[in-house]
């Protein structure tokens, strides 16, 4: 039975309402022994011997080519765009696939055996590419180095850095840093404050791990229970113990009094006042007068013998150098032998021999601690005797 040939037709336009004239081209058993060309006024439909299919401007440089092996898109020297438009019926947005200039052919396989896109021959071998600081390039894989020494900034409003959820440093709260250990927030740092996360919630040091030193600035305070007791370094370089209830005072279980040095006026330990006017000399004894000044003691005058006494700790203004009213102090002259009872003498000096002269006042000043350097325990007696 004979098979009817298929035809391929064109229809010309008509000014009337009916169709134009058809021009049909019948299949006459074309063979692949040569090209067959249908000329369409400058646009070309070409079927060639290699089973190619071209639509273009008459040259292969501007072509869509389809044969049994390859589909080619080409537009002269420009890269053609392959566009897939969005799902919306009226949408104008699209995804564009294009290709830049290549040094050689490249292959894109999709998907590979795992269902992902595989890039083949697209990355040159090492060392054509090199990794930056903190990154190692292993063939086609970049690895982040375990030790990072080049990073200068890590910031994030919810940043947490740590070993695990129980041990970390938390920056999530603005203007505050929390330090978490063993599942609990132990310390927090805020503006000008480093504190435990809860009152009495953490210790500073331990019985086996102590801090070596504590440095506090001028006017620094060690404060117990929000002012119940304080230890303060005032602006004059003095250390103050205080309690919220002054009537209770400060309890000092014991005090150690080491001997003073051989320097005149040196006080190793004792009670000191810083008031009064007048110039004084280190290691000399003075009495406090009614006008607020300090003057030399003298056993020959009752007024200068029986009052409030002190040994000058330096040479200068009394209020500035300090006046020792009791304690381990060094006199400017030798006062006797170790263990001697010492008495008030003349011109602010002491002696180990009581006076026998009429009108003199004998008053015990303390005890001698050295045979030659003037070191004594100064402890003026509240009793005295004025000789008739």
PDB file of N, CA and C in Angstrom, residues 170-178 188-191 197:
ATOM      1  N   UNK A 170      28.268  34.885  77.514  1.00  0.00           N
ATOM      2  CA  UNK A 170      27.022  35.281  76.843  1.00  0.00           C
ATOM      3  C   UNK A 170      26.992  36.797  76.648  1.00  0.00           C
ATOM      4  N   UNK A 171      26.869  37.222  75.364  1.00  0.00           N
ATOM      5  CA  UNK A 171      26.802  38.643  75.032  1.00  0.00           C
ATOM      6  C   UNK A 171      25.387  39.052  74.590  1.00  0.00           C
ATOM      7  N   UNK A 172      24.380  38.228  74.832  1.00  0.00           N
ATOM      8  CA  UNK A 172      23.052  38.455  74.265  1.00  0.00           C
ATOM      9  C   UNK A 172      22.355  39.677  74.849  1.00  0.00           C
ATOM     10  N   UNK A 173      22.682  40.077  76.081  1.00  0.00           N
ATOM     11  CA  UNK A 173      22.066  41.253  76.701  1.00  0.00           C
ATOM     12  C   UNK A 173      22.921  42.471  76.449  1.00  0.00           C
ATOM     13  N   UNK A 174      22.334  43.550  75.957  1.00  0.00           N
ATOM     14  CA  UNK A 174      23.074  44.759  75.630  1.00  0.00           C
ATOM     15  C   UNK A 174      23.751  45.339  76.862  1.00  0.00           C
ATOM     16  N   UNK A 175      25.013  45.754  76.703  1.00  0.00           N
ATOM     17  CA  UNK A 175      25.799  46.390  77.769  1.00  0.00           C
ATOM     18  C   UNK A 175      26.000  45.471  78.981  1.00  0.00           C
ATOM     19  N   UNK A 176      26.050  44.164  78.733  1.00  0.00           N
ATOM     20  CA  UNK A 176      26.268  43.216  79.824  1.00  0.00           C
ATOM     21  C   UNK A 176      26.885  41.929  79.273  1.00  0.00           C
ATOM     22  N   UNK A 177      27.835  41.371  80.020  1.00  0.00           N
ATOM     23  CA  UNK A 177      28.459  40.105  79.645  1.00  0.00           C
ATOM     24  C   UNK A 177      28.292  39.139  80.820  1.00  0.00           C
ATOM     25  N   UNK A 178      27.767  37.945  80.533  1.00  0.00           N
ATOM     26  CA  UNK A 178      27.582  36.929  81.576  1.00  0.00           C
ATOM     27  C   UNK A 178      28.576  35.786  81.379  1.00  0.00           C
ATOM     28  N   UNK A 188      28.817  38.541  86.188  1.00  0.00           N
ATOM     29  CA  UNK A 188      28.358  39.412  85.121  1.00  0.00           C
ATOM     30  C   UNK A 188      29.198  40.696  85.130  1.00  0.00           C
ATOM     31  N   UNK A 189      29.425  41.239  83.948  1.00  0.00           N
ATOM     32  CA  UNK A 189      30.150  42.491  83.807  1.00  0.00           C
ATOM     33  C   UNK A 189      29.233  43.498  83.135  1.00  0.00           C
ATOM     34  N   UNK A 190      29.028  44.629  83.814  1.00  0.00           N
ATOM     35  CA  UNK A 190      28.256  45.729  83.262  1.00  0.00           C
ATOM     36  C   UNK A 190      29.123  46.973  83.312  1.00  0.00           C
ATOM     37  N   UNK A 191      28.554  48.124  83.005  1.00  0.00           N
ATOM     38  CA  UNK A 191      29.341  49.358  82.988  1.00  0.00           C
ATOM     39  C   UNK A 191      29.959  49.611  84.359  1.00  0.00           C
ATOM     40  N   UNK A 197      26.493  37.020  89.660  1.00  0.00           N
ATOM     41  CA  UNK A 197      25.190  37.139  89.020  1.00  0.00           C
ATOM     42  C   UNK A 197      24.064  37.272  90.045  1.00  0.00           C
TER      43      UNK A 197
END
